[in-house]
């Protein structure tokens, strides 16, 4: 077995889902338990678990617990629909959420039609998604690590590690893999306002792995590229559409513009379950103004400030050097390369 990241944030056992509470990391390691779709949806909405692939796996288990309960009540798969709708409305941008829940639903409906146990089929499908997700992380890591040289300084935003995926990571998974291959690298991590996924979670994972890093505020990315020898930028994705346009953590688009200005490669790393072929538009999640005006209950702005809090932005394909997936690297034009990787 390959060495996997030691942070395992999603554990499903005996019909119960345990989630490592990412709101309080790295200061506390506490777990939240979920038993149905509504509890799971609340955990996703509240950021107990976050990161598109991790949201997908969590939601798959949420859907399978809901189906099991509904089947137990004698209401079949369709009796789970209301709870599953709540799950689907928990976070609108992460495509893995829709991908995973729809797979679990289809598998359980197909089982019911064939006279098999729909609850068991839902559970097996959720576990399959979890396994595929893990394998995709390992494969993306290997594919992407080939783009990192010994001695490179690489930059990343948000947290795209095991906490965001379930295993290893996407962009951070590539960085960890390069490190495990023996490349002496240095990571520049953006703190990632307002949830501080960079300063709390990425730093936590980098420290566990022993990878040297420098933490910066988001506004320092240009000067850090200019003065700290950054060679390339690796980011994750919440949703990638047909032409390669990529929704990711707010600040990713600015980082792509800055990378282009300095002429350094800007790589997106994502499993193919994040790619929505046939889609053009991306709904960008907006969250509470309180996330901007308060930090852990302490006000940092005047009362009543007018706030715009989009938590993702969309990077256009012309700013993306390549998209790294578990099946290989997609180069522009992405309409063609993503389609052929998806069908490989
Ligand atoms: O709001 P979050 O923390 O869920 O946002 C996470 C990101 O933007 C990640 O970069 C993305 O989900 C890819 S992570 C593997």
mmCIF file of C-alpha atoms and ligand atoms in Angstrom:
data_model
loop_
_atom_site.group_PDB
_atom_site.id
_atom_site.type_symbol
_atom_site.label_atom_id
_atom_site.label_comp_id
_atom_site.label_asym_id
_atom_site.label_seq_id
_atom_site.Cartn_x
_atom_site.Cartn_y
_atom_site.Cartn_z
ATOM 1 C CA UNK A 1 0.000 0.000 0.000
ATOM 2 C CA UNK A 2 1.247 3.451 -0.848
ATOM 3 C CA UNK A 3 1.952 5.840 1.977
ATOM 4 C CA UNK A 4 -1.174 7.989 2.301
ATOM 5 C CA UNK A 5 -1.639 11.228 4.126
ATOM 6 C CA UNK A 6 -2.154 10.576 7.806
ATOM 7 C CA UNK A 7 -5.146 12.938 8.106
ATOM 8 C CA UNK A 8 -8.332 10.925 7.507
ATOM 9 C CA UNK A 9 -11.250 13.363 7.916
ATOM 10 C CA UNK A 10 -14.201 11.140 6.821
ATOM 11 C CA UNK A 11 -14.952 7.798 8.482
ATOM 12 C CA UNK A 12 -18.083 5.758 7.689
ATOM 13 C CA UNK A 13 -18.780 2.766 9.921
ATOM 14 C CA UNK A 14 -21.876 0.876 10.954
ATOM 15 C CA UNK A 15 -24.299 3.309 9.344
ATOM 16 C CA UNK A 16 -22.724 6.325 11.043
ATOM 17 C CA UNK A 17 -20.605 9.053 9.467
ATOM 18 C CA UNK A 18 -17.868 10.728 11.520
ATOM 19 C CA UNK A 19 -16.360 13.989 10.271
ATOM 20 C CA UNK A 20 -13.249 15.678 11.609
ATOM 21 C CA UNK A 21 -14.478 19.193 12.454
ATOM 22 C CA UNK A 22 -12.411 21.461 10.176
ATOM 23 C CA UNK A 23 -13.848 24.640 11.732
ATOM 24 C CA UNK A 24 -11.703 24.215 14.822
ATOM 25 C CA UNK A 25 -8.533 22.758 13.297
ATOM 26 C CA UNK A 26 -5.614 23.003 13.990
ATOM 27 C CA UNK A 27 -6.422 23.958 17.570
ATOM 28 C CA UNK A 28 -8.770 21.074 18.388
ATOM 29 C CA UNK A 29 -9.303 17.656 16.825
ATOM 30 C CA UNK A 30 -12.991 16.950 17.420
ATOM 31 C CA UNK A 31 -15.430 14.775 15.485
ATOM 32 C CA UNK A 32 -19.051 15.392 14.469
ATOM 33 C CA UNK A 33 -21.403 12.454 13.858
ATOM 34 C CA UNK A 34 -24.089 12.324 11.142
ATOM 35 C CA UNK A 35 -26.865 9.765 10.726
ATOM 36 C CA UNK A 36 -28.974 11.023 7.828
ATOM 37 C CA UNK A 37 -29.020 13.442 4.892
ATOM 38 C CA UNK A 38 -30.139 16.486 6.883
ATOM 39 C CA UNK A 39 -27.406 16.168 9.513
ATOM 40 C CA UNK A 40 -24.878 15.608 6.728
ATOM 41 C CA UNK A 41 -26.161 18.644 4.786
ATOM 42 C CA UNK A 42 -25.829 20.802 7.900
ATOM 43 C CA UNK A 43 -22.234 19.647 8.424
ATOM 44 C CA UNK A 44 -21.397 20.498 4.791
ATOM 45 C CA UNK A 45 -23.124 23.901 4.956
ATOM 46 C CA UNK A 46 -21.390 24.762 8.241
ATOM 47 C CA UNK A 47 -17.922 23.856 6.828
ATOM 48 C CA UNK A 48 -17.323 20.938 9.230
ATOM 49 C CA UNK A 49 -16.192 19.228 6.029
ATOM 50 C CA UNK A 50 -15.179 21.211 2.945
ATOM 51 C CA UNK A 51 -13.301 20.873 -0.330
ATOM 52 C CA UNK A 52 -15.174 19.558 -3.372
ATOM 53 C CA UNK A 53 -14.059 15.882 -3.418
ATOM 54 C CA UNK A 54 -14.504 15.544 0.373
ATOM 55 C CA UNK A 55 -17.962 17.121 0.085
ATOM 56 C CA UNK A 56 -18.790 14.572 -2.637
ATOM 57 C CA UNK A 57 -17.756 11.559 -0.529
ATOM 58 C CA UNK A 58 -19.534 12.938 2.551
ATOM 59 C CA UNK A 59 -22.717 13.581 0.577
ATOM 60 C CA UNK A 60 -22.587 10.064 -0.915
ATOM 61 C CA UNK A 61 -22.638 8.622 2.618
ATOM 62 C CA UNK A 62 -25.343 11.121 3.634
ATOM 63 C CA UNK A 63 -27.504 9.930 0.735
ATOM 64 C CA UNK A 64 -26.913 6.256 1.505
ATOM 65 C CA UNK A 65 -27.843 6.728 5.202
ATOM 66 C CA UNK A 66 -31.031 8.521 4.138
ATOM 67 C CA UNK A 67 -31.943 5.755 1.681
ATOM 68 C CA UNK A 68 -31.317 3.077 4.342
ATOM 69 C CA UNK A 69 -33.641 4.904 6.758
ATOM 70 C CA UNK A 70 -36.330 5.348 4.142
ATOM 71 C CA UNK A 71 -36.136 1.700 3.037
ATOM 72 C CA UNK A 72 -36.298 0.710 6.737
ATOM 73 C CA UNK A 73 -39.533 2.724 7.110
ATOM 74 C CA UNK A 74 -40.967 0.905 4.096
ATOM 75 C CA UNK A 75 -40.900 4.047 1.919
ATOM 76 C CA UNK A 76 -38.320 2.811 -0.587
ATOM 77 C CA UNK A 77 -35.739 4.974 -2.374
ATOM 78 C CA UNK A 78 -38.252 7.687 -3.253
ATOM 79 C CA UNK A 79 -38.997 8.269 0.454
ATOM 80 C CA UNK A 80 -35.434 9.611 0.739
ATOM 81 C CA UNK A 81 -35.967 12.317 -1.879
ATOM 82 C CA UNK A 82 -36.815 15.225 0.464
ATOM 83 C CA UNK A 83 -33.714 14.643 2.598
ATOM 84 C CA UNK A 84 -31.548 14.252 -0.477
ATOM 85 C CA UNK A 85 -32.840 17.577 -1.855
ATOM 86 C CA UNK A 86 -31.607 19.244 1.352
ATOM 87 C CA UNK A 87 -28.241 17.588 0.821
ATOM 88 C CA UNK A 88 -28.070 18.841 -2.772
ATOM 89 C CA UNK A 89 -28.746 22.420 -1.659
ATOM 90 C CA UNK A 90 -25.957 22.451 0.947
ATOM 91 C CA UNK A 91 -23.218 23.961 -1.276
ATOM 92 C CA UNK A 92 -24.017 24.953 -4.851
ATOM 93 C CA UNK A 93 -20.583 25.223 -6.502
ATOM 94 C CA UNK A 94 -18.904 21.901 -5.623
ATOM 95 C CA UNK A 95 -19.754 19.665 -8.594
ATOM 96 C CA UNK A 96 -18.619 16.503 -6.777
ATOM 97 C CA UNK A 97 -21.638 16.889 -4.484
ATOM 98 C CA UNK A 98 -24.089 16.478 -7.396
ATOM 99 C CA UNK A 99 -21.958 13.856 -9.134
ATOM 100 C CA UNK A 100 -21.731 11.649 -6.027
ATOM 101 C CA UNK A 101 -25.336 11.953 -4.826
ATOM 102 C CA UNK A 102 -26.696 11.231 -8.298
ATOM 103 C CA UNK A 103 -24.531 8.132 -8.564
ATOM 104 C CA UNK A 104 -25.808 6.807 -5.211
ATOM 105 C CA UNK A 105 -29.416 7.541 -6.193
ATOM 106 C CA UNK A 106 -29.070 5.857 -9.603
ATOM 107 C CA UNK A 107 -27.418 2.762 -8.096
ATOM 108 C CA UNK A 108 -30.157 2.347 -5.479
ATOM 109 C CA UNK A 109 -32.966 2.918 -8.024
ATOM 110 C CA UNK A 110 -31.425 0.376 -10.394
ATOM 111 C CA UNK A 111 -31.180 -2.155 -7.527
ATOM 112 C CA UNK A 112 -34.810 -1.582 -6.529
ATOM 113 C CA UNK A 113 -35.958 -2.098 -10.127
ATOM 114 C CA UNK A 114 -33.945 -5.318 -10.354
ATOM 115 C CA UNK A 115 -35.423 -6.600 -7.088
ATOM 116 C CA UNK A 116 -32.160 -6.171 -5.143
ATOM 117 C CA UNK A 117 -31.680 -4.337 -1.841
ATOM 118 C CA UNK A 118 -31.538 -0.572 -2.682
ATOM 119 C CA UNK A 119 -30.011 0.348 0.682
ATOM 120 C CA UNK A 120 -27.153 -2.079 0.223
ATOM 121 C CA UNK A 121 -26.626 -0.850 -3.367
ATOM 122 C CA UNK A 122 -26.491 2.769 -2.111
ATOM 123 C CA UNK A 123 -23.915 1.883 0.532
ATOM 124 C CA UNK A 124 -21.757 -0.050 -1.927
ATOM 125 C CA UNK A 125 -21.874 2.845 -4.398
ATOM 126 C CA UNK A 126 -20.890 5.384 -1.710
ATOM 127 C CA UNK A 127 -17.944 3.170 -0.714
ATOM 128 C CA UNK A 128 -16.987 2.824 -4.394
ATOM 129 C CA UNK A 129 -16.978 6.618 -4.799
ATOM 130 C CA UNK A 130 -14.807 6.888 -1.676
ATOM 131 C CA UNK A 131 -12.342 4.311 -3.073
ATOM 132 C CA UNK A 132 -12.248 5.915 -6.533
ATOM 133 C CA UNK A 133 -11.635 9.286 -4.924
ATOM 134 C CA UNK A 134 -8.683 7.890 -2.990
ATOM 135 C CA UNK A 135 -7.195 6.225 -6.078
ATOM 136 C CA UNK A 136 -7.708 9.422 -8.102
ATOM 137 C CA UNK A 137 -5.754 11.386 -5.485
ATOM 138 C CA UNK A 138 -2.844 8.923 -5.664
ATOM 139 C CA UNK A 139 -2.844 9.021 -9.478
ATOM 140 C CA UNK A 140 -3.174 12.826 -9.722
ATOM 141 C CA UNK A 141 -0.285 13.117 -7.298
ATOM 142 C CA UNK A 142 1.978 11.055 -9.554
ATOM 143 C CA UNK A 143 0.877 12.815 -12.756
ATOM 144 C CA UNK A 144 1.309 16.299 -11.271
ATOM 145 C CA UNK A 145 4.579 15.643 -9.437
ATOM 146 C CA UNK A 146 6.284 15.300 -12.839
ATOM 147 C CA UNK A 147 5.739 19.067 -13.246
ATOM 148 C CA UNK A 148 7.686 19.903 -10.078
ATOM 149 C CA UNK A 149 11.498 19.947 -10.102
ATOM 150 C CA UNK A 150 13.902 19.415 -7.245
ATOM 151 C CA UNK A 151 14.425 22.758 -5.521
ATOM 152 C CA UNK A 152 11.203 24.398 -6.777
ATOM 153 C CA UNK A 153 9.273 26.954 -4.761
ATOM 154 C CA UNK A 154 5.552 26.381 -5.406
ATOM 155 C CA UNK A 155 2.561 28.471 -4.427
ATOM 156 C CA UNK A 156 -0.924 27.298 -3.447
ATOM 157 C CA UNK A 157 -4.208 28.739 -2.194
ATOM 158 C CA UNK A 158 -6.874 27.389 0.176
ATOM 159 C CA UNK A 159 -6.572 23.826 1.443
ATOM 160 C CA UNK A 160 -6.497 21.129 -1.198
ATOM 161 C CA UNK A 161 -5.011 18.373 0.922
ATOM 162 C CA UNK A 162 -6.396 15.246 2.564
ATOM 163 C CA UNK A 163 -8.822 17.407 4.505
ATOM 164 C CA UNK A 164 -10.372 18.640 1.250
ATOM 165 C CA UNK A 165 -10.358 15.281 -0.512
ATOM 166 C CA UNK A 166 -10.437 12.480 2.051
ATOM 167 C CA UNK A 167 -6.950 11.279 1.088
ATOM 168 C CA UNK A 168 -3.695 12.975 0.086
ATOM 169 C CA UNK A 169 -5.227 15.907 -1.831
ATOM 170 C CA UNK A 170 -5.410 17.501 -5.260
ATOM 171 C CA UNK A 171 -2.985 20.435 -5.619
ATOM 172 C CA UNK A 172 -1.533 19.720 -2.193
ATOM 173 C CA UNK A 173 -1.503 16.013 -3.094
ATOM 174 C CA UNK A 174 0.765 16.809 -6.053
ATOM 175 C CA UNK A 175 3.030 18.843 -3.768
ATOM 176 C CA UNK A 176 3.135 16.039 -1.142
ATOM 177 C CA UNK A 177 3.884 13.450 -3.824
ATOM 178 C CA UNK A 178 6.789 15.493 -5.190
ATOM 179 C CA UNK A 179 8.114 15.792 -1.635
ATOM 180 C CA UNK A 180 7.734 12.045 -1.005
ATOM 181 C CA UNK A 181 9.619 11.414 -4.256
ATOM 182 C CA UNK A 182 12.532 13.192 -2.588
ATOM 183 C CA UNK A 183 12.295 16.587 -4.286
ATOM 184 C CA UNK A 184 13.405 19.366 -1.967
ATOM 185 C CA UNK A 185 10.618 21.875 -2.401
ATOM 186 C CA UNK A 186 9.320 24.890 -0.545
ATOM 187 C CA UNK A 187 5.642 25.860 -0.428
ATOM 188 C CA UNK A 188 4.276 29.399 -0.287
ATOM 189 C CA UNK A 189 0.763 29.112 1.169
ATOM 190 C CA UNK A 190 -1.871 31.865 0.951
ATOM 191 C CA UNK A 191 -3.787 32.274 4.222
ATOM 192 C CA UNK A 192 -7.124 32.311 2.295
ATOM 193 C CA UNK A 193 -9.557 34.752 3.857
ATOM 194 C CA UNK A 194 -12.172 34.563 5.248
ATOM 195 C CA UNK A 195 -12.134 30.920 6.451
ATOM 196 C CA UNK A 196 -8.335 30.726 6.640
ATOM 197 C CA UNK A 197 -8.123 27.290 5.055
ATOM 198 C CA UNK A 198 -4.507 28.122 4.156
ATOM 199 C CA UNK A 199 -3.206 29.277 7.530
ATOM 200 C CA UNK A 200 -5.180 26.704 9.544
ATOM 201 C CA UNK A 201 -5.479 23.610 7.354
ATOM 202 C CA UNK A 202 -2.756 23.674 4.681
ATOM 203 C CA UNK A 203 -0.150 24.612 7.251
ATOM 204 C CA UNK A 204 -1.441 21.793 9.526
ATOM 205 C CA UNK A 205 -0.989 19.261 6.718
ATOM 206 C CA UNK A 206 2.383 20.630 5.597
ATOM 207 C CA UNK A 207 3.663 20.469 9.162
ATOM 208 C CA UNK A 208 2.489 16.849 9.549
ATOM 209 C CA UNK A 209 4.337 16.014 6.326
ATOM 210 C CA UNK A 210 7.473 17.964 7.270
ATOM 211 C CA UNK A 211 7.378 20.088 4.108
ATOM 212 C CA UNK A 212 8.982 23.534 4.547
ATOM 213 C CA UNK A 213 6.630 26.420 3.872
ATOM 214 C CA UNK A 214 6.093 30.161 4.131
ATOM 215 C CA UNK A 215 2.666 31.507 5.016
ATOM 216 C CA UNK A 216 1.577 34.799 3.429
ATOM 217 C CA UNK A 217 -1.548 36.982 3.476
ATOM 218 C CA UNK A 218 -3.540 36.768 0.244
ATOM 219 C CA UNK A 219 -2.482 40.259 -0.857
ATOM 220 C CA UNK A 220 1.207 39.273 -0.700
ATOM 221 C CA UNK A 221 1.016 36.786 -3.572
ATOM 222 C CA UNK A 222 2.443 39.162 -6.244
ATOM 223 C CA UNK A 223 5.445 40.238 -4.193
ATOM 224 C CA UNK A 224 6.030 36.655 -3.066
ATOM 225 C CA UNK A 225 6.171 35.484 -6.694
ATOM 226 C CA UNK A 226 8.443 38.419 -7.521
ATOM 227 C CA UNK A 227 10.839 38.052 -4.578
ATOM 228 C CA UNK A 228 10.595 34.489 -3.249
ATOM 229 C CA UNK A 229 11.443 32.642 -6.430
ATOM 230 C CA UNK A 230 8.049 30.991 -6.955
ATOM 231 C CA UNK A 231 8.334 28.697 -10.014
ATOM 232 C CA UNK A 232 4.731 27.515 -10.391
ATOM 233 C CA UNK A 233 1.253 27.739 -8.869
ATOM 234 C CA UNK A 234 -0.966 24.720 -8.085
ATOM 235 C CA UNK A 235 -4.650 25.138 -7.198
ATOM 236 C CA UNK A 236 -7.665 22.841 -6.798
ATOM 237 C CA UNK A 237 -11.126 23.165 -8.340
ATOM 238 C CA UNK A 238 -14.717 23.049 -7.189
ATOM 239 C CA UNK A 239 -16.140 22.781 -10.675
ATOM 240 C CA UNK A 240 -14.575 22.738 -14.133
ATOM 241 C CA UNK A 241 -16.867 23.216 -17.130
ATOM 242 C CA UNK A 242 -16.600 22.285 -20.809
ATOM 243 C CA UNK A 243 -14.140 24.998 -21.892
ATOM 244 C CA UNK A 244 -11.882 24.559 -18.849
ATOM 245 C CA UNK A 245 -13.258 27.536 -16.882
ATOM 246 C CA UNK A 246 -12.538 26.647 -13.273
ATOM 247 C CA UNK A 247 -14.362 27.642 -10.097
ATOM 248 C CA UNK A 248 -12.091 27.567 -7.081
ATOM 249 C CA UNK A 249 -11.563 29.428 -3.828
ATOM 250 C CA UNK A 250 -11.970 33.188 -3.994
ATOM 251 C CA UNK A 251 -8.628 34.713 -4.946
ATOM 252 C CA UNK A 252 -7.725 31.953 -7.414
ATOM 253 C CA UNK A 253 -8.624 34.109 -10.438
ATOM 254 C CA UNK A 254 -6.411 36.983 -9.172
ATOM 255 C CA UNK A 255 -3.606 34.491 -8.604
ATOM 256 C CA UNK A 256 -3.929 33.295 -12.208
ATOM 257 C CA UNK A 257 -3.689 36.888 -13.475
ATOM 258 C CA UNK A 258 -0.590 37.502 -11.363
ATOM 259 C CA UNK A 259 0.971 34.221 -12.541
ATOM 260 C CA UNK A 260 0.366 35.215 -16.158
ATOM 261 C CA UNK A 261 1.948 38.625 -15.516
ATOM 262 C CA UNK A 262 5.106 36.959 -14.205
ATOM 263 C CA UNK A 263 5.027 34.212 -16.858
ATOM 264 C CA UNK A 264 4.950 31.283 -14.435
ATOM 265 C CA UNK A 265 2.784 28.178 -14.996
ATOM 266 C CA UNK A 266 -0.616 28.067 -13.324
ATOM 267 C CA UNK A 267 -1.890 24.480 -12.857
ATOM 268 C CA UNK A 268 -5.341 23.294 -11.802
ATOM 269 C CA UNK A 269 -5.437 19.857 -10.156
ATOM 270 C CA UNK A 270 -8.768 18.010 -9.953
ATOM 271 C CA UNK A 271 -10.282 14.560 -10.338
ATOM 272 C CA UNK A 272 -12.507 14.051 -13.383
ATOM 273 C CA UNK A 273 -15.490 13.906 -10.990
ATOM 274 C CA UNK A 274 -15.072 17.699 -10.691
ATOM 275 C CA UNK A 275 -15.406 18.156 -14.468
ATOM 276 C CA UNK A 276 -18.920 18.870 -15.741
ATOM 277 C CA UNK A 277 -18.907 18.286 -19.483
ATOM 278 C CA UNK A 278 -21.669 20.064 -21.396
ATOM 279 C CA UNK A 279 -21.904 22.890 -18.853
ATOM 280 C CA UNK A 280 -20.970 26.523 -19.435
ATOM 281 C CA UNK A 281 -22.274 28.495 -16.458
ATOM 282 C CA UNK A 282 -21.036 28.130 -12.889
ATOM 283 C CA UNK A 283 -23.118 29.168 -9.900
ATOM 284 C CA UNK A 284 -20.864 30.948 -7.420
ATOM 285 C CA UNK A 285 -21.750 30.432 -3.763
ATOM 286 C CA UNK A 286 -22.135 33.571 -1.666
ATOM 287 C CA UNK A 287 -21.989 33.202 2.103
ATOM 288 C CA UNK A 288 -22.893 35.266 5.136
ATOM 289 C CA UNK A 289 -21.419 38.813 5.511
ATOM 290 C CA UNK A 290 -20.531 37.791 9.077
ATOM 291 C CA UNK A 291 -17.696 35.653 7.668
ATOM 292 C CA UNK A 292 -16.060 38.908 6.524
ATOM 293 C CA UNK A 293 -16.961 41.211 9.414
ATOM 294 C CA UNK A 294 -16.177 38.817 12.288
ATOM 295 C CA UNK A 295 -13.317 36.479 13.131
ATOM 296 C CA UNK A 296 -14.311 33.844 15.707
ATOM 297 C CA UNK A 297 -17.014 36.132 17.108
ATOM 298 C CA UNK A 298 -14.772 39.220 17.266
ATOM 299 C CA UNK A 299 -15.957 42.119 15.045
ATOM 300 C CA UNK A 300 -13.320 43.386 12.619
ATOM 301 C CA UNK A 301 -15.470 45.958 10.807
ATOM 302 C CA UNK A 302 -18.057 48.561 11.727
ATOM 303 C CA UNK A 303 -21.601 47.320 12.337
ATOM 304 C CA UNK A 304 -23.754 47.322 9.214
ATOM 305 C CA UNK A 305 -20.882 47.296 6.684
ATOM 306 C CA UNK A 306 -22.070 46.435 3.187
ATOM 307 C CA UNK A 307 -20.372 43.152 2.275
ATOM 308 C CA UNK A 308 -19.973 41.058 -0.885
ATOM 309 C CA UNK A 309 -18.799 37.574 0.068
ATOM 310 C CA UNK A 310 -18.484 35.286 -2.964
ATOM 311 C CA UNK A 311 -16.486 32.277 -1.773
ATOM 312 C CA UNK A 312 -15.354 31.148 -5.219
ATOM 313 C CA UNK A 313 -14.328 32.831 -8.456
ATOM 314 C CA UNK A 314 -14.027 31.499 -11.989
ATOM 315 C CA UNK A 315 -10.624 31.419 -13.678
ATOM 316 C CA UNK A 316 -10.887 31.602 -17.481
ATOM 317 C CA UNK A 317 -9.191 28.840 -19.507
ATOM 318 C CA UNK A 318 -6.679 31.220 -21.120
ATOM 319 C CA UNK A 319 -5.102 31.737 -17.675
ATOM 320 C CA UNK A 320 -4.685 28.017 -17.003
ATOM 321 C CA UNK A 321 -1.479 26.352 -18.218
ATOM 322 C CA UNK A 322 -2.846 22.801 -17.792
ATOM 323 C CA UNK A 323 -5.385 20.773 -15.823
ATOM 324 C CA UNK A 324 -3.964 17.754 -13.995
ATOM 325 C CA UNK A 325 -6.337 14.799 -13.574
ATOM 326 C CA UNK A 326 -5.985 11.188 -12.460
ATOM 327 C CA UNK A 327 -5.974 10.056 -16.090
ATOM 328 C CA UNK A 328 -3.346 12.491 -17.322
ATOM 329 C CA UNK A 329 -2.736 16.149 -18.095
ATOM 330 C CA UNK A 330 -5.302 18.137 -20.075
ATOM 331 C CA UNK A 331 -3.659 20.841 -22.208
ATOM 332 C CA UNK A 332 -5.551 23.584 -24.047
ATOM 333 C CA UNK A 333 -7.911 23.558 -25.845
ATOM 334 C CA UNK A 334 -9.752 22.020 -22.904
ATOM 335 C CA UNK A 335 -12.986 21.284 -24.800
ATOM 336 C CA UNK A 336 -11.049 18.560 -26.576
ATOM 337 C CA UNK A 337 -8.591 17.360 -23.931
ATOM 338 C CA UNK A 338 -11.107 17.137 -21.045
ATOM 339 C CA UNK A 339 -13.588 15.248 -23.206
ATOM 340 C CA UNK A 340 -10.983 12.697 -24.251
ATOM 341 C CA UNK A 341 -9.741 12.199 -20.647
ATOM 342 C CA UNK A 342 -13.333 11.786 -19.398
ATOM 343 C CA UNK A 343 -13.996 9.079 -21.950
ATOM 344 C CA UNK A 344 -10.594 7.339 -21.510
HETATM 345 O O1 LIG B 1 -14.929 26.657 0.670
HETATM 346 P P1 LIG B 1 -14.064 25.431 0.599
HETATM 347 O O2 LIG B 1 -13.066 25.353 1.698
HETATM 348 O O3 LIG B 1 -14.901 24.178 0.462
HETATM 349 O O4 LIG B 1 -13.262 25.590 -0.752
HETATM 350 C C1 LIG B 1 -12.355 24.604 -1.130
HETATM 351 C C2 LIG B 1 -11.620 24.932 -2.372
HETATM 352 O O5 LIG B 1 -11.803 25.961 -2.974
HETATM 353 C C3 LIG B 1 -10.690 23.894 -2.913
HETATM 354 O O6 LIG B 1 -9.640 24.486 -3.605
HETATM 355 C C4 LIG B 1 -11.456 22.966 -3.865
HETATM 356 O O7 LIG B 1 -12.595 22.439 -3.250
HETATM 357 C C5 LIG B 1 -10.621 21.859 -4.364
HETATM 358 S S1 LIG B 1 -9.999 20.939 -3.033
HETATM 359 C C6 LIG B 1 -9.463 19.502 -3.369
#
